[in-house]
CSV table of C-alpha atoms in Angstrom, one decimal:
chain,number,residue,atom,x,y,z
A,966,UNK,CA,-61.9,-136.8,-5.2
A,967,UNK,CA,-65.1,-138.9,-5.4
A,968,UNK,CA,-66.3,-141.9,-7.4
A,969,UNK,CA,-69.5,-143.7,-7.8
A,970,UNK,CA,-69.6,-147.3,-6.6
A,971,UNK,CA,-68.1,-149.9,-8.9
A,972,UNK,CA,-70.6,-151.1,-11.5
A,973,UNK,CA,-70.2,-154.7,-12.5
A,974,UNK,CA,-70.2,-155.1,-16.3
A,975,UNK,CA,-72.3,-157.7,-18.2
A,976,UNK,CA,-69.1,-159.6,-19.0
A,977,UNK,CA,-68.0,-159.2,-15.4
A,978,UNK,CA,-71.2,-160.7,-14.1
A,979,UNK,CA,-70.9,-163.7,-16.4
A,980,UNK,CA,-67.2,-164.0,-15.3
A,981,UNK,CA,-68.1,-164.0,-11.6
A,982,UNK,CA,-71.0,-166.4,-12.1
A,983,UNK,CA,-68.6,-168.8,-13.9
A,984,UNK,CA,-66.3,-168.8,-10.9
A,985,UNK,CA,-69.0,-170.4,-8.8
A,986,UNK,CA,-70.6,-172.6,-11.4
A,987,UNK,CA,-67.4,-174.0,-12.7
A,988,UNK,CA,-65.4,-173.9,-9.5
A,989,UNK,CA,-62.6,-171.9,-11.1
A,990,UNK,CA,-60.0,-169.6,-9.7
A,991,UNK,CA,-59.6,-166.0,-10.8
A,992,UNK,CA,-56.5,-163.8,-11.1
A,993,UNK,CA,-57.2,-160.1,-10.7
A,994,UNK,CA,-54.2,-158.5,-12.5
A,995,UNK,CA,-54.8,-154.9,-13.7
A,996,UNK,CA,-56.5,-151.6,-12.9
A,997,UNK,CA,-56.7,-149.5,-16.1
A,998,UNK,CA,-57.5,-145.8,-16.0
A,999,UNK,CA,-59.1,-143.7,-18.7
A,1000,UNK,CA,-59.1,-139.9,-19.0
A,1001,UNK,CA,-62.3,-140.0,-21.0
A,1002,UNK,CA,-66.0,-140.6,-20.1
A,1003,UNK,CA,-68.3,-143.5,-21.0
A,1004,UNK,CA,-68.7,-143.7,-24.9
A,1005,UNK,CA,-71.9,-142.0,-26.1
A,1006,UNK,CA,-73.1,-145.3,-27.6
A,1007,UNK,CA,-72.6,-147.3,-24.4
A,1008,UNK,CA,-73.6,-147.6,-20.8
A,1009,UNK,CA,-71.1,-148.5,-18.0
A,1010,UNK,CA,-72.3,-152.1,-17.7
A,1011,UNK,CA,-72.0,-152.6,-21.5
A,1012,UNK,CA,-68.3,-151.5,-21.6
A,1013,UNK,CA,-65.6,-154.1,-22.5
A,1014,UNK,CA,-61.9,-154.5,-22.3
A,1015,UNK,CA,-61.6,-153.0,-25.8
A,1016,UNK,CA,-62.9,-149.7,-24.5
A,1017,UNK,CA,-59.9,-149.5,-22.1
A,1018,UNK,CA,-57.2,-150.4,-24.7
A,1019,UNK,CA,-55.7,-146.9,-24.6
A,1020,UNK,CA,-55.7,-146.4,-20.8
A,1021,UNK,CA,-52.9,-146.2,-18.2
A,1022,UNK,CA,-52.4,-149.7,-16.8
A,1023,UNK,CA,-51.2,-150.7,-13.3
A,1024,UNK,CA,-50.7,-154.1,-11.6
A,1025,UNK,CA,-53.0,-155.2,-8.8
A,1026,UNK,CA,-50.8,-156.0,-5.8
A,1027,UNK,CA,-53.3,-157.1,-3.2
A,1028,UNK,CA,-56.8,-158.8,-3.1
A,1029,UNK,CA,-58.9,-159.3,0.0
A,1030,UNK,CA,-62.4,-160.7,0.4
A,1031,UNK,CA,-65.1,-161.4,2.9
A,1032,UNK,CA,-68.6,-163.0,2.8
A,1033,UNK,CA,-70.2,-160.4,0.5
A,1034,UNK,CA,-67.4,-158.4,-1.3
A,1035,UNK,CA,-63.8,-158.4,-2.5
A,1036,UNK,CA,-61.4,-155.5,-2.7
A,1037,UNK,CA,-58.5,-155.1,-5.2
A,1038,UNK,CA,-55.7,-152.6,-4.5
A,1039,UNK,CA,-53.1,-151.1,-6.9
A,1040,UNK,CA,-50.4,-148.5,-6.6
A,1041,UNK,CA,-50.7,-145.8,-9.3
A,1042,UNK,CA,-47.5,-143.9,-10.2
A,1043,UNK,CA,-46.9,-140.9,-12.4
A,1044,UNK,CA,-43.5,-142.3,-13.7
A,1045,UNK,CA,-43.1,-141.4,-17.4
A,1046,UNK,CA,-46.4,-139.5,-17.5
A,1047,UNK,CA,-46.0,-136.7,-20.1
A,1048,UNK,CA,-49.2,-134.7,-19.0
A,1049,UNK,CA,-51.6,-134.4,-16.2
A,1050,UNK,CA,-54.1,-137.3,-16.6
A,1051,UNK,CA,-57.6,-137.1,-15.0
A,1052,UNK,CA,-58.8,-140.5,-13.8
A,1053,UNK,CA,-62.4,-140.4,-15.3
A,1054,UNK,CA,-63.0,-144.1,-15.4
A,1055,UNK,CA,-61.3,-146.9,-13.4
A,1056,UNK,CA,-61.6,-150.4,-14.7
A,1057,UNK,CA,-60.9,-153.6,-12.8
A,1058,UNK,CA,-59.6,-156.5,-14.9
A,1059,UNK,CA,-59.1,-160.3,-14.3
A,1060,UNK,CA,-58.9,-163.6,-16.0
A,1061,UNK,CA,-59.5,-167.3,-15.2
A,1062,UNK,CA,-56.4,-169.0,-13.8
A,1063,UNK,CA,-54.7,-170.7,-16.7
A,1064,UNK,CA,-56.4,-168.5,-19.3
A,1065,UNK,CA,-55.0,-165.6,-21.3
A,1066,UNK,CA,-58.4,-163.8,-22.0
A,1067,UNK,CA,-58.7,-160.7,-19.8
A,1068,UNK,CA,-62.2,-159.5,-18.8
A,1069,UNK,CA,-63.4,-156.1,-17.7
A,1070,UNK,CA,-65.1,-156.9,-14.4
A,1071,UNK,CA,-66.2,-153.5,-13.1
A,1072,UNK,CA,-66.0,-149.8,-13.9
A,1073,UNK,CA,-65.9,-146.9,-11.4
A,1074,UNK,CA,-67.0,-143.5,-12.8
A,1075,UNK,CA,-65.5,-140.2,-11.3
A,1076,UNK,CA,-67.7,-137.5,-9.8
A,1077,UNK,CA,-64.6,-135.6,-8.8
A,1078,UNK,CA,-61.6,-137.4,-10.4
A,1079,UNK,CA,-58.1,-137.5,-9.0
A,1080,UNK,CA,-55.3,-136.3,-11.3
A,1081,UNK,CA,-52.2,-138.5,-12.1
A,1082,UNK,CA,-49.7,-135.6,-12.2
A,1083,UNK,CA,-47.2,-135.0,-15.0
A,1084,UNK,CA,-43.8,-136.6,-14.2
A,1085,UNK,CA,-41.5,-133.7,-13.5
A,1086,UNK,CA,-38.8,-135.8,-11.8
A,1087,UNK,CA,-40.5,-136.3,-8.5
A,1088,UNK,CA,-42.3,-139.6,-8.3
A,1089,UNK,CA,-45.9,-139.5,-7.0
A,1090,UNK,CA,-47.7,-142.7,-6.0
A,1091,UNK,CA,-51.3,-143.3,-5.0
A,1092,UNK,CA,-53.0,-146.4,-3.6
A,1093,UNK,CA,-56.2,-147.1,-5.4
A,1094,UNK,CA,-58.8,-149.7,-4.1
A,1095,UNK,CA,-61.9,-151.0,-5.8
A,1096,UNK,CA,-64.5,-152.9,-3.8
A,1097,UNK,CA,-67.1,-155.2,-5.6
A,1098,UNK,CA,-70.1,-156.8,-3.9
A,1099,UNK,CA,-70.4,-160.5,-4.5
A,1100,UNK,CA,-72.7,-162.6,-2.3
A,1101,UNK,CA,-71.0,-165.9,-3.1
A,1102,UNK,CA,-67.4,-164.7,-2.5
A,1103,UNK,CA,-66.7,-167.4,0.1
A,1104,UNK,CA,-67.1,-169.9,-2.7
A,1105,UNK,CA,-64.5,-168.5,-5.1
A,1106,UNK,CA,-60.7,-168.2,-5.1
A,1107,UNK,CA,-59.3,-164.7,-5.9
A,1108,UNK,CA,-55.6,-164.0,-6.1
A,1109,UNK,CA,-53.0,-161.8,-7.8
A,1110,UNK,CA,-50.1,-162.5,-10.2
A,1111,UNK,CA,-47.1,-164.1,-8.5
A,1112,UNK,CA,-44.7,-161.5,-9.9
A,1113,UNK,CA,-46.1,-158.3,-8.5
A,1114,UNK,CA,-44.4,-156.5,-5.6
A,1115,UNK,CA,-45.9,-156.6,-2.1
A,1116,UNK,CA,-46.5,-153.7,0.2
A,1117,UNK,CA,-44.2,-153.6,3.2
A,1118,UNK,CA,-47.0,-154.6,5.7
A,1119,UNK,CA,-47.8,-157.6,3.5
A,1120,UNK,CA,-44.2,-158.6,3.2
A,1121,UNK,CA,-43.7,-158.4,7.0
A,1122,UNK,CA,-46.7,-160.7,7.5
A,1123,UNK,CA,-45.4,-163.2,4.9
A,1124,UNK,CA,-41.9,-163.3,6.5
A,1125,UNK,CA,-43.4,-163.9,9.9
A,1126,UNK,CA,-45.5,-166.8,8.6
A,1127,UNK,CA,-42.5,-168.4,7.0
A,1128,UNK,CA,-40.4,-168.0,10.1
A,1129,UNK,CA,-38.0,-165.3,8.9
A,1130,UNK,CA,-36.9,-162.4,11.2
A,1131,UNK,CA,-37.5,-158.9,10.0
A,1132,UNK,CA,-34.5,-156.5,9.7
A,1133,UNK,CA,-35.7,-154.7,12.9
A,1134,UNK,CA,-35.5,-158.0,14.8
A,1135,UNK,CA,-31.9,-158.6,13.5
A,1136,UNK,CA,-30.9,-155.2,14.8
A,1137,UNK,CA,-32.2,-156.1,18.3
A,1138,UNK,CA,-29.8,-159.1,18.3
A,1139,UNK,CA,-26.8,-156.8,17.6
A,1140,UNK,CA,-25.7,-156.9,21.2
A,1141,UNK,CA,-25.5,-160.7,21.2
A,1142,UNK,CA,-23.7,-160.8,17.9
A,1143,UNK,CA,-21.1,-158.3,19.3
A,1144,UNK,CA,-20.2,-160.7,22.1
A,1145,UNK,CA,-19.4,-163.4,19.6
A,1146,UNK,CA,-17.8,-161.2,17.0
A,1147,UNK,CA,-15.8,-158.3,18.5
A,1148,UNK,CA,-15.1,-157.0,15.0
A,1149,UNK,CA,-18.8,-156.2,14.6
A,1150,UNK,CA,-18.8,-153.9,17.6
A,1151,UNK,CA,-15.7,-152.2,16.3
A,1152,UNK,CA,-17.3,-151.7,12.9
A,1153,UNK,CA,-20.5,-150.2,14.4
A,1154,UNK,CA,-18.5,-147.8,16.6
A,1155,UNK,CA,-16.4,-146.7,13.6
A,1156,UNK,CA,-19.6,-146.1,11.5
A,1157,UNK,CA,-21.1,-143.9,14.3
A,1158,UNK,CA,-17.9,-141.9,14.6
A,1159,UNK,CA,-17.7,-141.4,10.9
A,1160,UNK,CA,-21.4,-140.2,10.8
A,1161,UNK,CA,-20.7,-137.7,13.6
A,1162,UNK,CA,-17.6,-136.4,11.6
A,1163,UNK,CA,-19.8,-136.0,8.5
A,1164,UNK,CA,-22.3,-133.9,10.4
A,1165,UNK,CA,-19.6,-131.8,12.0
A,1166,UNK,CA,-17.8,-131.1,8.6
A,1167,UNK,CA,-20.7,-130.9,6.2
A,1168,UNK,CA,-19.4,-127.6,4.8
A,1169,UNK,CA,-16.1,-129.2,3.8
A,1170,UNK,CA,-17.0,-131.0,0.5
A,1171,UNK,CA,-13.8,-133.0,0.3
A,1172,UNK,CA,-14.1,-134.3,3.9
A,1173,UNK,CA,-17.8,-135.1,3.4
A,1174,UNK,CA,-17.0,-137.2,0.3
A,1175,UNK,CA,-14.2,-139.0,2.0
A,1176,UNK,CA,-16.2,-139.8,5.1
A,1177,UNK,CA,-19.2,-140.9,3.0
A,1178,UNK,CA,-17.0,-143.3,1.0
A,1179,UNK,CA,-15.7,-144.9,4.2
A,1180,UNK,CA,-19.2,-145.2,5.7
A,1181,UNK,CA,-20.5,-146.7,2.5
A,1182,UNK,CA,-17.7,-149.3,2.4
A,1183,UNK,CA,-18.4,-150.3,6.0
A,1184,UNK,CA,-22.1,-150.3,5.5
A,1185,UNK,CA,-21.6,-152.6,2.5
A,1186,UNK,CA,-19.5,-155.0,4.7
A,1187,UNK,CA,-22.2,-155.0,7.4
A,1188,UNK,CA,-25.1,-155.4,4.9
A,1189,UNK,CA,-23.3,-158.3,3.2
A,1190,UNK,CA,-23.0,-160.2,6.5
A,1191,UNK,CA,-26.6,-159.6,7.6
A,1192,UNK,CA,-28.8,-159.8,4.5
A,1193,UNK,CA,-29.9,-162.7,2.3
A,1194,UNK,CA,-28.9,-162.9,-1.4
A,1195,UNK,CA,-32.1,-162.4,-3.4
A,1196,UNK,CA,-30.9,-163.3,-6.9
A,1197,UNK,CA,-31.4,-161.1,-10.0
A,1198,UNK,CA,-33.6,-158.0,-9.8
A,1199,UNK,CA,-37.0,-158.8,-11.5
A,1200,UNK,CA,-38.4,-155.3,-11.7
A,1201,UNK,CA,-37.5,-152.8,-14.5
A,1202,UNK,CA,-37.5,-150.0,-11.8
A,1203,UNK,CA,-34.8,-149.9,-9.1
A,1204,UNK,CA,-36.9,-147.8,-6.7
A,1205,UNK,CA,-39.6,-150.6,-6.5
A,1206,UNK,CA,-37.1,-153.1,-5.1
A,1207,UNK,CA,-37.6,-152.3,-1.4
A,1208,UNK,CA,-37.3,-155.8,0.2
A,1209,UNK,CA,-34.1,-155.8,2.3
A,1210,UNK,CA,-31.4,-158.1,0.7
A,1211,UNK,CA,-28.6,-158.3,-1.8
A,1212,UNK,CA,-29.5,-158.4,-5.5
A,1213,UNK,CA,-27.6,-159.1,-8.7
A,1214,UNK,CA,-27.9,-156.1,-11.1
A,1215,UNK,CA,-27.4,-158.7,-13.9
A,1216,UNK,CA,-26.3,-156.2,-16.6
A,1217,UNK,CA,-29.8,-154.9,-17.1
A,1218,UNK,CA,-31.0,-151.4,-18.2
A,1219,UNK,CA,-33.4,-150.0,-15.6
A,1220,UNK,CA,-36.0,-147.3,-16.4
A,1221,UNK,CA,-35.1,-145.1,-13.4
A,1222,UNK,CA,-31.4,-145.2,-14.2
A,1223,UNK,CA,-29.3,-144.1,-17.2
A,1224,UNK,CA,-29.4,-146.0,-20.5
A,1225,UNK,CA,-26.2,-147.9,-19.4
A,1226,UNK,CA,-26.2,-151.5,-18.5
A,1227,UNK,CA,-25.6,-152.1,-14.7
A,1228,UNK,CA,-23.3,-154.8,-13.5
A,1229,UNK,CA,-22.6,-155.4,-9.8
A,1230,UNK,CA,-24.7,-155.6,-6.7
A,1231,UNK,CA,-27.8,-153.8,-5.4
A,1232,UNK,CA,-28.1,-153.7,-1.6
A,1233,UNK,CA,-31.4,-152.7,0.0
A,1234,UNK,CA,-31.5,-151.9,3.8
A,1235,UNK,CA,-34.5,-151.2,6.0
A,1236,UNK,CA,-33.5,-148.0,7.8
A,1237,UNK,CA,-36.5,-148.0,10.1
A,1238,UNK,CA,-39.6,-145.8,10.2
A,1239,UNK,CA,-40.8,-147.0,6.8
A,1240,UNK,CA,-37.6,-145.7,5.2
A,1241,UNK,CA,-35.5,-147.9,2.9
A,1242,UNK,CA,-31.9,-147.1,1.7
A,1243,UNK,CA,-30.7,-148.5,-1.7
A,1244,UNK,CA,-27.0,-148.8,-2.6
A,1245,UNK,CA,-25.6,-149.5,-6.1
A,1246,UNK,CA,-22.1,-151.1,-6.1
A,1247,UNK,CA,-21.0,-151.5,-9.8
A,1248,UNK,CA,-18.1,-153.4,-11.2
A,1249,UNK,CA,-16.0,-150.2,-11.7
A,1250,UNK,CA,-15.8,-149.6,-7.9
A,1251,UNK,CA,-18.4,-146.8,-8.0
A,1252,UNK,CA,-21.2,-146.4,-5.5
A,1253,UNK,CA,-24.6,-144.5,-5.4
A,1254,UNK,CA,-27.3,-144.3,-2.7
A,1255,UNK,CA,-30.9,-143.2,-2.6
A,1256,UNK,CA,-33.6,-143.1,0.2
A,1257,UNK,CA,-37.1,-144.3,-0.4
A,1258,UNK,CA,-40.2,-143.8,1.8
A,1259,UNK,CA,-44.0,-143.5,1.3
A,1260,UNK,CA,-43.7,-140.1,-0.4
A,1261,UNK,CA,-41.3,-141.4,-3.1
A,1262,UNK,CA,-37.5,-141.6,-3.5
A,1263,UNK,CA,-34.7,-139.1,-3.4
A,1264,UNK,CA,-32.9,-140.1,-6.6
A,1265,UNK,CA,-29.5,-141.7,-6.7
A,1266,UNK,CA,-26.6,-139.6,-5.4
A,1267,UNK,CA,-23.0,-140.6,-6.1
A,1268,UNK,CA,-20.9,-141.4,-3.1
A,1269,UNK,CA,-17.7,-142.3,-4.9
């Protein structure tokens, strides 16, 4: 895949100039992708937000800047995509903090476009970054919306700054915890024994289900004692909730679940190696688990 450098639109140029002249702050909030070329009656710099009204829209989740440019990053997903979608034009959008009027800041045109694949049940995610040169960038304040999710590396940095320990740090303290709570040591040993039994009896479906249920019950107990309560889930997709913690399902309908309302708890555990495990414990004493990593998620499997 290959793209020409980002071309700042006429409206984008005025927008960026206004940041410096009026000392305003900007929120970069969307990357919108079109599967069509520049309209025949326009040039790239004359395009506006209206030209992107029918595109695929994705939240910007990170913005960085230096003395002469800024870079906005978004995660593009094929979830719900009915057909292969060639990314011919990629538009960067933002608005003044406190305003509701979104402006098309720049457009990147494909030389060799990437394809957002058709959703066939296997999620595909791509990280897309757009860099825009701006000689006065040190004088402006660029940010993202406060309700977008963070990448794991950004979250780890934020937790360290705020004085929180990461899950991996908590695991390293397990030996000290065991000396104060003998029951913790007993629980960990029992979980390891159950996992070994599961591996040795994988061909016995009944035994596998029984051991998995026991393991899930004990994992829930361990997770509840070591993770923070994070409140209601804010996302409409469960697989996007990858910050370790205990969440309230709050009776919502989630787009990567069935059409049923979910009541109960959602437990997210950092399994190490950029792998996250997610457990659903509903109010009917049922449990499901799925594994998420950089390639996507496994889909929820029933444990009991």
